[in-house]
PDB file of C-alpha atoms in Angstrom:
ATOM      1  CA  MET A1359     -28.969-125.713  16.313  1.00 76.00           C
ATOM      2  CA  ARG A1360     -30.823-126.105  19.625  1.00 79.00           C
ATOM      3  CA  PRO A1361     -34.319-127.202  19.516  1.00 77.00           C
ATOM      4  CA  ALA A1362     -37.095-124.717  20.516  1.00 88.00           C
ATOM      5  CA  LEU A1363     -38.230-124.996  24.237  1.00 89.00           C
ATOM      6  CA  SER A1364     -41.868-125.013  25.140  1.00 92.00           C
ATOM      7  CA  VAL A1365     -42.853-122.884  28.117  1.00 92.00           C
ATOM      8  CA  PRO A1366     -46.116-123.868  29.860  1.00 93.00           C
ATOM      9  CA  ASP A1367     -48.714-121.067  30.143  1.00 93.00           C
ATOM     10  CA  SER A1368     -48.562-121.523  33.996  1.00 92.00           C
ATOM     11  CA  VAL A1369     -44.912-120.520  33.900  1.00 91.00           C
ATOM     12  CA  ARG A1370     -45.148-117.868  31.295  1.00 90.00           C
ATOM     13  CA  GLN A1371     -48.009-116.080  33.362  1.00 93.00           C
ATOM     14  CA  ALA A1372     -46.502-116.686  36.762  1.00 93.00           C
ATOM     15  CA  SER A1373     -46.179-113.562  39.024  1.00 93.00           C
ATOM     16  CA  VAL A1374     -44.079-113.075  42.184  1.00 87.00           C
ATOM     17  CA  PRO A1375     -45.885-111.219  44.936  1.00 88.00           C
ATOM     18  CA  PRO A1376     -44.041-108.128  46.255  1.00 92.00           C
ATOM     19  CA  VAL A1377     -41.941-108.746  49.414  1.00 91.00           C
ATOM     20  CA  ARG A1378     -42.545-106.169  52.252  1.00 94.00           C
ATOM     21  CA  VAL A1379     -39.337-105.258  53.986  1.00 95.00           C
ATOM     22  CA  GLU A1380     -39.545-104.251  57.646  1.00 96.00           C
ATOM     23  CA  SER A1381     -36.803-102.474  59.524  1.00 96.00           C
ATOM     24  CA  GLU A1382     -36.046-102.379  63.135  1.00 98.00           C
ATOM     25  CA  GLN A1383     -33.423 -99.893  64.618  1.00 98.00           C
ATOM     26  CA  LEU A1384     -31.140-101.938  66.832  1.00 98.00           C
ATOM     27  CA  GLY A1385     -28.987 -98.867  67.815  1.00 97.00           C
ATOM     28  CA  GLU A1386     -27.539 -95.717  66.490  1.00 93.00           C
ATOM     29  CA  GLY A1387     -26.771 -96.181  62.894  1.00 91.00           C
ATOM     30  CA  LEU A1388     -27.617-100.036  63.093  1.00 94.00           C
ATOM     31  CA  TYR A1389     -30.850-101.551  61.434  1.00 96.00           C
ATOM     32  CA  TYR A1390     -32.189-105.204  61.159  1.00 98.00           C
ATOM     33  CA  LEU A1391     -34.097-105.636  57.889  1.00 97.00           C
ATOM     34  CA  THR A1392     -36.357-108.572  57.496  1.00 96.00           C
ATOM     35  CA  GLY A1393     -38.732-109.750  54.732  1.00 92.00           C
ATOM     36  CA  GLY A1394     -39.155-112.647  52.523  1.00 85.00           C
ATOM     37  CA  SER A1395     -36.664-115.507  53.042  1.00 88.00           C
ATOM     38  CA  HIS A1396     -33.586-113.416  53.629  1.00 90.00           C
ATOM     39  CA  HIS A1397     -32.645-110.914  56.391  1.00 95.00           C
ATOM     40  CA  SER A1398     -29.966-108.313  56.412  1.00 95.00           C
ATOM     41  CA  VAL A1399     -28.234-105.820  58.838  1.00 95.00           C
ATOM     42  CA  ALA A1400     -27.543-102.273  57.438  1.00 92.00           C
ATOM     43  CA  VAL A1401     -24.697-100.289  59.217  1.00 90.00           C
ATOM     44  CA  GLU A1402     -24.637 -96.455  58.827  1.00 89.00           C
ATOM     45  CA  PHE A1403     -21.313 -94.823  58.478  1.00 87.00           C
ATOM     46  CA  ASN A1404     -20.492 -91.129  58.395  1.00 85.00           C
ATOM     47  CA  ASP A1405     -19.806 -90.891  54.680  1.00 85.00           C
ATOM     48  CA  PHE A1406     -21.349 -94.039  53.075  1.00 75.00           C
ATOM     49  CA  VAL A1407     -23.296 -97.256  53.503  1.00 63.00           C
ATOM     50  CA  PRO A1408     -21.258-100.345  52.592  1.00 63.00           C
ATOM     51  CA  TRP A1409     -22.745-103.233  50.456  1.00 63.00           C
TER      52      TRP A1409
END
């Protein structure tokens, strides 16, 4: 049996602020998404958007 872990109140009550995502159209069907610590590129296709 594992011992119980104690979680400090500062951790238990921590909240993460929302991340605002900005998009910039680079070309037809091509978008640069920025926000937080990671950035992405979205490419539009005729019948789907790949992940």
